[in-house]
PDB file of C-alpha atoms in Angstrom:
ATOM      1  CA  MET A 667       9.834  15.306  22.416  1.00  0.00           C
ATOM      2  CA  ARG A 668       6.450  16.334  23.781  1.00  0.00           C
ATOM      3  CA  LYS A 669       5.668  18.351  27.128  1.00  0.00           C
ATOM      4  CA  ARG A 670       4.160  16.691  29.337  1.00  0.00           C
ATOM      5  CA  ASN A 671       2.658  18.006  32.563  1.00  0.00           C
ATOM      6  CA  PRO A 672       4.993  16.055  35.481  1.00  0.00           C
ATOM      7  CA  LEU A 673       1.938  15.785  37.860  1.00  0.00           C
ATOM      8  CA  GLN A 674      -0.658  14.466  34.818  1.00  0.00           C
ATOM      9  CA  VAL A 675       2.063  11.624  34.253  1.00  0.00           C
ATOM     10  CA  ALA A 676       2.599  11.133  37.916  1.00  0.00           C
ATOM     11  CA  LEU A 677      -1.463  10.532  37.753  1.00  0.00           C
ATOM     12  CA  GLY A 678      -1.212   8.321  35.205  1.00  0.00           C
ATOM     13  CA  LYS A 679      -3.324  10.647  33.049  1.00  0.00           C
ATOM     14  CA  GLY A 680      -3.794  10.783  29.210  1.00  0.00           C
ATOM     15  CA  SER A 681      -3.750   8.252  26.702  1.00  0.00           C
ATOM     16  CA  ALA A 682      -1.358   5.252  27.277  1.00  0.00           C
ATOM     17  CA  LYS A 683      -0.944   4.835  22.928  1.00  0.00           C
ATOM     18  CA  SER A 684       0.290   6.787  20.583  1.00  0.00           C
ATOM     19  CA  GLY A 685      -2.088   7.370  17.760  1.00  0.00           C
ATOM     20  CA  VAL A 686      -0.350  10.505  16.457  1.00  0.00           C
ATOM     21  CA  HIS A 687       2.776   8.832  15.864  1.00  0.00           C
ATOM     22  CA  HIS A 688       0.827   5.982  13.463  1.00  0.00           C
ATOM     23  CA  TRP A 689      -1.252   9.701  11.499  1.00  0.00           C
ATOM     24  CA  TRP A 690       2.544  11.016  10.996  1.00  0.00           C
ATOM     25  CA  MET A 691       4.204   8.098  10.062  1.00  0.00           C
ATOM     26  CA  GLN A 692       0.938   7.385   7.479  1.00  0.00           C
ATOM     27  CA  ARG A 693       1.791  10.305   6.221  1.00  0.00           C
ATOM     28  CA  LEU A 694       5.386  10.074   5.893  1.00  0.00           C
ATOM     29  CA  SER A 695       5.460   7.159   4.553  1.00  0.00           C
ATOM     30  CA  ALA A 696       2.955   8.189   1.836  1.00  0.00           C
ATOM     31  CA  VAL A 697       4.669  10.998   0.634  1.00  0.00           C
ATOM     32  CA  ALA A 698       7.937   8.714   0.388  1.00  0.00           C
ATOM     33  CA  LEU A 699       6.069   6.175  -1.761  1.00  0.00           C
ATOM     34  CA  VAL A 700       5.118   8.732  -4.282  1.00  0.00           C
ATOM     35  CA  PRO A 701       8.408   9.639  -6.131  1.00  0.00           C
ATOM     36  CA  LEU A 702       9.423   5.950  -4.986  1.00  0.00           C
ATOM     37  CA  THR A 703       6.557   4.264  -6.663  1.00  0.00           C
ATOM     38  CA  LEU A 704       6.373   6.275  -9.541  1.00  0.00           C
ATOM     39  CA  TRP A 705      10.209   5.091  -9.880  1.00  0.00           C
ATOM     40  CA  ILE A 706       8.880   1.843  -9.847  1.00  0.00           C
ATOM     41  CA  ILE A 707       6.105   1.854 -12.297  1.00  0.00           C
ATOM     42  CA  ALA A 708       8.740   3.200 -15.062  1.00  0.00           C
ATOM     43  CA  SER A 709      11.472   0.666 -14.204  1.00  0.00           C
ATOM     44  CA  MET A 710       8.819  -2.026 -14.466  1.00  0.00           C
ATOM     45  CA  ILE A 711       7.334  -0.477 -17.890  1.00  0.00           C
ATOM     46  CA  ALA A 712      11.687   0.020 -19.072  1.00  0.00           C
ATOM     47  CA  LEU A 713      12.511  -3.839 -17.618  1.00  0.00           C
ATOM     48  CA  GLY A 714       9.558  -5.650 -19.695  1.00  0.00           C
ATOM     49  CA  ALA A 715       9.600  -9.120 -19.363  1.00  0.00           C
ATOM     50  CA  PRO A 716      12.982  -9.973 -18.532  1.00  0.00           C
ATOM     51  CA  ASP A 717      15.011 -13.142 -18.541  1.00  0.00           C
ATOM     52  CA  HIS A 718      17.525 -13.950 -15.280  1.00  0.00           C
ATOM     53  CA  ALA A 719      20.308 -12.356 -16.529  1.00  0.00           C
ATOM     54  CA  THR A 720      19.276  -9.125 -17.785  1.00  0.00           C
ATOM     55  CA  ALA A 721      16.902  -9.085 -14.292  1.00  0.00           C
ATOM     56  CA  SER A 722      19.812  -9.839 -12.183  1.00  0.00           C
ATOM     57  CA  THR A 723      22.076  -6.955 -13.992  1.00  0.00           C
ATOM     58  CA  TRP A 724      19.914  -4.747 -13.640  1.00  0.00           C
ATOM     59  CA  LEU A 725      18.850  -5.280  -9.618  1.00  0.00           C
ATOM     60  CA  ALA A 726      22.783  -5.533  -9.109  1.00  0.00           C
ATOM     61  CA  GLN A 727      23.488  -1.784  -9.566  1.00  0.00           C
ATOM     62  CA  PRO A 728      23.721  -0.041  -6.409  1.00  0.00           C
ATOM     63  CA  LEU A 729      21.314   2.646  -7.374  1.00  0.00           C
ATOM     64  CA  THR A 730      18.808   0.335  -8.034  1.00  0.00           C
ATOM     65  CA  ALA A 731      18.896  -1.766  -5.408  1.00  0.00           C
ATOM     66  CA  SER A 732      18.409   1.013  -2.754  1.00  0.00           C
ATOM     67  CA  LEU A 733      15.793   2.162  -4.741  1.00  0.00           C
ATOM     68  CA  VAL A 734      14.106  -1.568  -4.971  1.00  0.00           C
ATOM     69  CA  LEU A 735      15.079  -1.993  -1.133  1.00  0.00           C
ATOM     70  CA  ALA A 736      13.431   1.357  -0.121  1.00  0.00           C
ATOM     71  CA  TRP A 737      10.479   0.831  -1.912  1.00  0.00           C
ATOM     72  CA  VAL A 738       9.495  -2.495  -0.502  1.00  0.00           C
ATOM     73  CA  TRP A 739      10.434  -1.333   2.921  1.00  0.00           C
ATOM     74  CA  THR A 740       8.608   1.529   2.684  1.00  0.00           C
ATOM     75  CA  MET A 741       5.365  -0.231   1.419  1.00  0.00           C
ATOM     76  CA  LEU A 742       5.216  -2.803   3.770  1.00  0.00           C
ATOM     77  CA  TYR A 743       5.890   0.086   6.498  1.00  0.00           C
ATOM     78  CA  HIS A 744       2.719   1.733   5.316  1.00  0.00           C
ATOM     79  CA  ALA A 745       0.941  -1.239   4.406  1.00  0.00           C
ATOM     80  CA  GLN A 746       0.930  -2.648   7.957  1.00  0.00           C
ATOM     81  CA  LEU A 747      -0.363   0.898   9.593  1.00  0.00           C
ATOM     82  CA  GLY A 748      -3.015   0.583   6.951  1.00  0.00           C
ATOM     83  CA  VAL A 749      -3.692  -2.910   7.849  1.00  0.00           C
ATOM     84  CA  GLN A 750      -3.728  -2.186  11.879  1.00  0.00           C
ATOM     85  CA  VAL A 751      -6.560   0.785  11.319  1.00  0.00           C
ATOM     86  CA  VAL A 752      -8.831  -1.887   9.523  1.00  0.00           C
ATOM     87  CA  ILE A 753      -8.216  -4.337  11.798  1.00  0.00           C
ATOM     88  CA  GLU A 754      -8.844  -1.919  14.678  1.00  0.00           C
ATOM     89  CA  ASP A 755     -11.709  -0.896  12.756  1.00  0.00           C
ATOM     90  CA  TYR A 756     -13.737  -4.282  11.716  1.00  0.00           C
ATOM     91  CA  VAL A 757     -12.395  -6.839  14.166  1.00  0.00           C
ATOM     92  CA  HIS A 758     -14.196  -6.286  17.495  1.00  0.00           C
ATOM     93  CA  ASP A 759     -12.921  -8.986  19.786  1.00  0.00           C
ATOM     94  CA  GLU A 760      -9.770  -8.374  21.694  1.00  0.00           C
ATOM     95  CA  GLY A 761      -8.602 -11.742  21.358  1.00  0.00           C
ATOM     96  CA  PRO A 762      -8.864 -12.165  17.469  1.00  0.00           C
ATOM     97  CA  ALA A 763      -7.909  -8.564  17.342  1.00  0.00           C
ATOM     98  CA  PHE A 764      -4.963  -8.520  18.894  1.00  0.00           C
ATOM     99  CA  ALA A 765      -3.067 -11.837  17.874  1.00  0.00           C
ATOM    100  CA  LEU A 766      -4.456 -10.240  13.512  1.00  0.00           C
ATOM    101  CA  LEU A 767      -2.422  -7.282  14.575  1.00  0.00           C
ATOM    102  CA  ILE A 768       0.432  -9.170  15.993  1.00  0.00           C
ATOM    103  CA  ALA A 769       0.901 -11.315  12.867  1.00  0.00           C
ATOM    104  CA  THR A 770       0.812  -8.180  10.682  1.00  0.00           C
ATOM    105  CA  LYS A 771       3.156  -6.731  12.731  1.00  0.00           C
ATOM    106  CA  LEU A 772       5.265  -9.777  11.987  1.00  0.00           C
ATOM    107  CA  GLY A 773       4.484 -10.870   8.880  1.00  0.00           C
ATOM    108  CA  ALA A 774       5.454  -7.520   7.517  1.00  0.00           C
ATOM    109  CA  ALA A 775       9.093  -7.454   9.306  1.00  0.00           C
ATOM    110  CA  PHE A 776       9.396 -11.028   8.214  1.00  0.00           C
ATOM    111  CA  ALA A 777       8.864 -10.061   4.489  1.00  0.00           C
ATOM    112  CA  ALA A 778      10.892  -7.281   4.988  1.00  0.00           C
ATOM    113  CA  VAL A 779      14.011  -9.643   5.904  1.00  0.00           C
ATOM    114  CA  LEU A 780      13.389 -11.678   2.972  1.00  0.00           C
ATOM    115  CA  ALA A 781      13.225  -8.858   0.574  1.00  0.00           C
ATOM    116  CA  LEU A 782      16.492  -7.553   2.124  1.00  0.00           C
ATOM    117  CA  ILE A 783      18.190 -10.851   1.895  1.00  0.00           C
ATOM    118  CA  SER A 784      16.656 -11.434  -2.119  1.00  0.00           C
ATOM    119  CA  VAL A 785      18.345  -8.134  -2.834  1.00  0.00           C
ATOM    120  CA  LEU A 786      21.602  -8.523  -1.589  1.00  0.00           C
ATOM    121  CA  LYS A 787      22.088 -11.447  -2.759  1.00  0.00           C
ATOM    122  CA  ILE A 788      21.960 -10.321  -6.140  1.00  0.00           C
ATOM    123  CA  VAL A 789      23.689  -7.632  -5.457  1.00  0.00           C
ATOM    124  CA  PHE A 790      26.598  -9.618  -4.128  1.00  0.00           C
ATOM    125  CA  ALA A 791      26.563 -13.096  -5.337  1.00  0.00           C
ATOM    126  CA  GLY A 792      24.668 -12.182  -8.972  1.00  0.00           C
TER     127      GLY A 792
ATOM    128  CA  MET B 383     -23.336  -9.840  26.017  1.00  0.00           C
ATOM    129  CA  HIS B 384     -26.988 -10.224  23.882  1.00  0.00           C
ATOM    130  CA  GLU B 385     -27.107  -8.946  20.118  1.00  0.00           C
ATOM    131  CA  ARG B 386     -28.788  -5.624  20.664  1.00  0.00           C
ATOM    132  CA  PRO B 387     -30.564  -4.497  16.993  1.00  0.00           C
ATOM    133  CA  LEU B 388     -28.686  -1.984  14.660  1.00  0.00           C
ATOM    134  CA  SER B 389     -30.189   0.655  12.598  1.00  0.00           C
ATOM    135  CA  PRO B 390     -30.249  -0.471   9.155  1.00  0.00           C
ATOM    136  CA  HIS B 391     -27.826   1.812   7.614  1.00  0.00           C
ATOM    137  CA  LEU B 392     -25.417   0.341   4.063  1.00  0.00           C
ATOM    138  CA  GLN B 393     -28.660  -1.299   3.239  1.00  0.00           C
ATOM    139  CA  ILE B 394     -30.721   2.287   2.900  1.00  0.00           C
ATOM    140  CA  TYR B 395     -28.255   5.130   2.736  1.00  0.00           C
ATOM    141  CA  LYS B 396     -27.746   6.447  -1.051  1.00  0.00           C
ATOM    142  CA  PRO B 397     -24.065   5.661  -2.235  1.00  0.00           C
ATOM    143  CA  GLN B 398     -22.393   9.010  -3.131  1.00  0.00           C
ATOM    144  CA  LEU B 399     -18.928   9.935  -4.639  1.00  0.00           C
ATOM    145  CA  THR B 400     -16.883  10.550  -1.305  1.00  0.00           C
ATOM    146  CA  SER B 401     -18.202   7.258   0.215  1.00  0.00           C
ATOM    147  CA  VAL B 402     -17.652   5.086  -2.908  1.00  0.00           C
ATOM    148  CA  LEU B 403     -14.062   6.737  -3.188  1.00  0.00           C
ATOM    149  CA  SER B 404     -13.547   6.175   0.740  1.00  0.00           C
ATOM    150  CA  ILE B 405     -14.197   2.303   0.837  1.00  0.00           C
ATOM    151  CA  THR B 406     -12.373   2.022  -2.881  1.00  0.00           C
ATOM    152  CA  HIS B 407      -9.188   3.767  -1.318  1.00  0.00           C
ATOM    153  CA  ARG B 408      -9.612   1.086   1.765  1.00  0.00           C
ATOM    154  CA  ILE B 409     -10.081  -1.528  -0.455  1.00  0.00           C
ATOM    155  CA  THR B 410      -7.326  -0.996  -2.835  1.00  0.00           C
ATOM    156  CA  GLY B 411      -4.968  -0.088  -0.084  1.00  0.00           C
ATOM    157  CA  LEU B 412      -5.425  -4.041   1.199  1.00  0.00           C
ATOM    158  CA  VAL B 413      -5.086  -5.316  -2.410  1.00  0.00           C
ATOM    159  CA  LEU B 414      -1.666  -3.294  -2.230  1.00  0.00           C
ATOM    160  CA  SER B 415      -0.717  -4.932   0.586  1.00  0.00           C
ATOM    161  CA  ALA B 416      -1.190  -8.259  -0.993  1.00  0.00           C
ATOM    162  CA  GLY B 417       0.523  -6.907  -3.963  1.00  0.00           C
ATOM    163  CA  THR B 418       3.799  -5.665  -1.986  1.00  0.00           C
ATOM    164  CA  LEU B 419       4.025  -9.665  -0.808  1.00  0.00           C
ATOM    165  CA  VAL B 420       3.867 -10.620  -5.143  1.00  0.00           C
ATOM    166  CA  VAL B 421       6.534  -8.308  -5.548  1.00  0.00           C
ATOM    167  CA  ILE B 422       9.062  -9.787  -2.714  1.00  0.00           C
ATOM    168  CA  TRP B 423       7.906 -13.040  -3.722  1.00  0.00           C
ATOM    169  CA  TRP B 424       9.198 -12.205  -7.688  1.00  0.00           C
ATOM    170  CA  LEU B 425      12.795 -10.663  -5.763  1.00  0.00           C
ATOM    171  CA  PHE B 426      13.015 -14.355  -4.286  1.00  0.00           C
ATOM    172  CA  ALA B 427      12.335 -16.096  -6.896  1.00  0.00           C
ATOM    173  CA  LEU B 428      15.046 -14.242  -8.712  1.00  0.00           C
ATOM    174  CA  ALA B 429      17.454 -14.583  -6.118  1.00  0.00           C
ATOM    175  CA  SER B 430      16.487 -18.305  -5.866  1.00  0.00           C
ATOM    176  CA  GLY B 431      18.164 -18.350  -9.080  1.00  0.00           C
ATOM    177  CA  PRO B 432      17.313 -19.490 -13.062  1.00  0.00           C
ATOM    178  CA  GLU B 433      14.878 -22.246 -12.567  1.00  0.00           C
ATOM    179  CA  ALA B 434      12.939 -20.880  -9.770  1.00  0.00           C
ATOM    180  CA  PHE B 435      12.502 -17.399 -11.904  1.00  0.00           C
ATOM    181  CA  ALA B 436      12.030 -18.816 -15.166  1.00  0.00           C
ATOM    182  CA  THR B 437       8.373 -20.269 -13.250  1.00  0.00           C
ATOM    183  CA  ALA B 438       7.665 -16.951 -11.871  1.00  0.00           C
ATOM    184  CA  SER B 439       8.622 -15.456 -14.602  1.00  0.00           C
ATOM    185  CA  SER B 440       6.733 -17.281 -17.235  1.00  0.00           C
ATOM    186  CA  PHE B 441       3.704 -16.909 -14.990  1.00  0.00           C
ATOM    187  CA  MET B 442       3.889 -13.204 -14.800  1.00  0.00           C
ATOM    188  CA  SER B 443       4.264 -13.246 -18.616  1.00  0.00           C
ATOM    189  CA  GLY B 444       1.271 -15.054 -19.391  1.00  0.00           C
ATOM    190  CA  LEU B 445      -2.491 -14.139 -19.515  1.00  0.00           C
ATOM    191  CA  TRP B 446      -3.066 -14.416 -15.539  1.00  0.00           C
ATOM    192  CA  GLY B 447      -0.281 -12.821 -14.711  1.00  0.00           C
ATOM    193  CA  ARG B 448      -0.521  -9.654 -17.113  1.00  0.00           C
ATOM    194  CA  LEU B 449      -4.326  -9.754 -15.721  1.00  0.00           C
ATOM    195  CA  LEU B 450      -2.829 -10.029 -12.260  1.00  0.00           C
ATOM    196  CA  LEU B 451      -0.743  -6.950 -13.229  1.00  0.00           C
ATOM    197  CA  LEU B 452      -3.010  -4.931 -15.053  1.00  0.00           C
ATOM    198  CA  GLY B 453      -5.445  -5.023 -11.284  1.00  0.00           C
ATOM    199  CA  LEU B 454      -2.294  -4.178  -9.131  1.00  0.00           C
ATOM    200  CA  ALA B 455      -1.774  -1.117 -11.667  1.00  0.00           C
ATOM    201  CA  PHE B 456      -5.187   0.069 -11.623  1.00  0.00           C
ATOM    202  CA  CYS B 457      -4.965  -0.057  -7.233  1.00  0.00           C
ATOM    203  CA  THR B 458      -1.600   1.505  -7.584  1.00  0.00           C
ATOM    204  CA  PHE B 459      -3.181   4.449  -9.768  1.00  0.00           C
ATOM    205  CA  TYR B 460      -6.374   5.016  -7.714  1.00  0.00           C
ATOM    206  CA  HIS B 461      -4.436   4.585  -4.366  1.00  0.00           C
ATOM    207  CA  LEU B 462      -1.401   6.961  -5.501  1.00  0.00           C
ATOM    208  CA  LEU B 463      -3.487   9.685  -6.668  1.00  0.00           C
ATOM    209  CA  ASN B 464      -6.329   9.557  -4.228  1.00  0.00           C
ATOM    210  CA  GLY B 465      -3.585   9.253  -1.455  1.00  0.00           C
ATOM    211  CA  ILE B 466      -2.289  12.999  -2.648  1.00  0.00           C
ATOM    212  CA  ARG B 467      -5.936  13.817  -2.584  1.00  0.00           C
ATOM    213  CA  HIS B 468      -6.234  12.656   1.046  1.00  0.00           C
ATOM    214  CA  LEU B 469      -2.647  14.680   2.143  1.00  0.00           C
ATOM    215  CA  ILE B 470      -3.891  17.739   0.113  1.00  0.00           C
ATOM    216  CA  TRP B 471      -7.142  17.238   3.182  1.00  0.00           C
ATOM    217  CA  ASP B 472      -4.272  17.150   5.679  1.00  0.00           C
ATOM    218  CA  THR B 473      -3.515  20.582   4.499  1.00  0.00           C
ATOM    219  CA  GLY B 474      -6.874  21.961   5.558  1.00  0.00           C
ATOM    220  CA  HIS B 475      -7.768  22.677   1.689  1.00  0.00           C
ATOM    221  CA  ALA B 476     -10.001  21.233  -0.755  1.00  0.00           C
ATOM    222  CA  LEU B 477     -12.620  19.919   1.939  1.00  0.00           C
ATOM    223  CA  GLU B 478     -15.572  21.767   0.857  1.00  0.00           C
ATOM    224  CA  LEU B 479     -17.872  19.594  -1.189  1.00  0.00           C
ATOM    225  CA  GLY B 480     -17.507  20.861  -4.261  1.00  0.00           C
ATOM    226  CA  PRO B 481     -13.927  20.484  -4.122  1.00  0.00           C
ATOM    227  CA  ALA B 482     -14.199  17.183  -2.828  1.00  0.00           C
ATOM    228  CA  TYR B 483     -15.845  15.913  -5.850  1.00  0.00           C
ATOM    229  CA  ALA B 484     -13.884  18.022  -8.116  1.00  0.00           C
ATOM    230  CA  THR B 485     -10.804  16.413  -6.995  1.00  0.00           C
ATOM    231  CA  GLY B 486     -12.535  13.001  -6.655  1.00  0.00           C
ATOM    232  CA  TRP B 487     -13.464  13.109 -10.213  1.00  0.00           C
ATOM    233  CA  THR B 488     -10.057  13.711 -11.495  1.00  0.00           C
ATOM    234  CA  VAL B 489      -8.617  10.146  -9.479  1.00  0.00           C
ATOM    235  CA  VAL B 490     -11.277   8.706 -11.060  1.00  0.00           C
ATOM    236  CA  VAL B 491     -10.628   9.572 -14.251  1.00  0.00           C
ATOM    237  CA  LEU B 492      -7.144   9.943 -13.907  1.00  0.00           C
ATOM    238  CA  SER B 493      -6.607   6.213 -12.245  1.00  0.00           C
ATOM    239  CA  LEU B 494      -8.428   5.067 -15.460  1.00  0.00           C
ATOM    240  CA  ILE B 495      -6.684   6.902 -18.478  1.00  0.00           C
ATOM    241  CA  ALA B 496      -3.149   5.736 -16.154  1.00  0.00           C
ATOM    242  CA  THR B 497      -4.477   1.981 -16.226  1.00  0.00           C
ATOM    243  CA  ALA B 498      -5.349   2.413 -19.878  1.00  0.00           C
ATOM    244  CA  GLY B 499      -2.278   3.523 -20.946  1.00  0.00           C
ATOM    245  CA  PHE B 500      -0.245   0.547 -18.391  1.00  0.00           C
ATOM    246  CA  GLY B 501      -2.584  -1.865 -20.245  1.00  0.00           C
ATOM    247  CA  PHE B 502      -1.765  -0.772 -23.650  1.00  0.00           C
ATOM    248  CA  VAL B 503       1.776  -1.616 -22.636  1.00  0.00           C
ATOM    249  CA  LEU B 504       1.243  -4.984 -21.033  1.00  0.00           C
ATOM    250  CA  PHE B 505      -1.080  -6.221 -23.749  1.00  0.00           C
ATOM    251  CA  GLY B 506      -0.620  -4.396 -26.946  1.00  0.00           C
ATOM    252  CA  GLY B 507       1.746  -1.566 -26.698  1.00  0.00           C
ATOM    253  CA  ALA B 508       5.475  -2.562 -26.559  1.00  0.00           C
ATOM    254  CA  ALA B 509       5.819  -5.994 -26.354  1.00  0.00           C
TER     255      ALA B 509
END
């Protein structure tokens, strides 16, 4: 992916991490979220306050379920990146910062699973 | 490590559009992170069946639920519009003071208008 001077790699020089990747993924997820969020807002307004049957019928449509899941996952990803920066900015003790960063990542991952199972249940089991 | 004294900063630095919009972007981002969990809770309630969904639905349709949605709506519109402003900055444009202020005010005004429109739908309009 990126060219690194072999000698510098062998000497262990340079950053241990990948800051640019974080920056780029934040932008990429942001770009994806613009149309997705606009679609979600429009859908919410159209849906109003649905009863269980109406909401299930709506979400069970393959395209709708896909867009909802794409939006939720992109939101969780973008949010995790953002919260990471906030933690790194304000929590200075290494121990608590590390714990919070891990908690954010795992929390986001579980929320993604919860969203997936919920949407799939509606799509396949009504 | 001894706590060393810091020069006053937040206490004396005059708030400006640039800094205020910046921290608002961060705050709305944090609120939206929590808001995403609210959406997932709603999806989970839907998947859990009519009884669970009725509870979620009655809360969201109530006064507090709608106020919550209004707050999330403002955060969404603001963060989305200011996010686009950030993406424009990433291309290297509008970084000068004039354009930064012009785009900044545009974000604020459009966010408020969009939120008002959403509020109309939520509380007074096509209910």
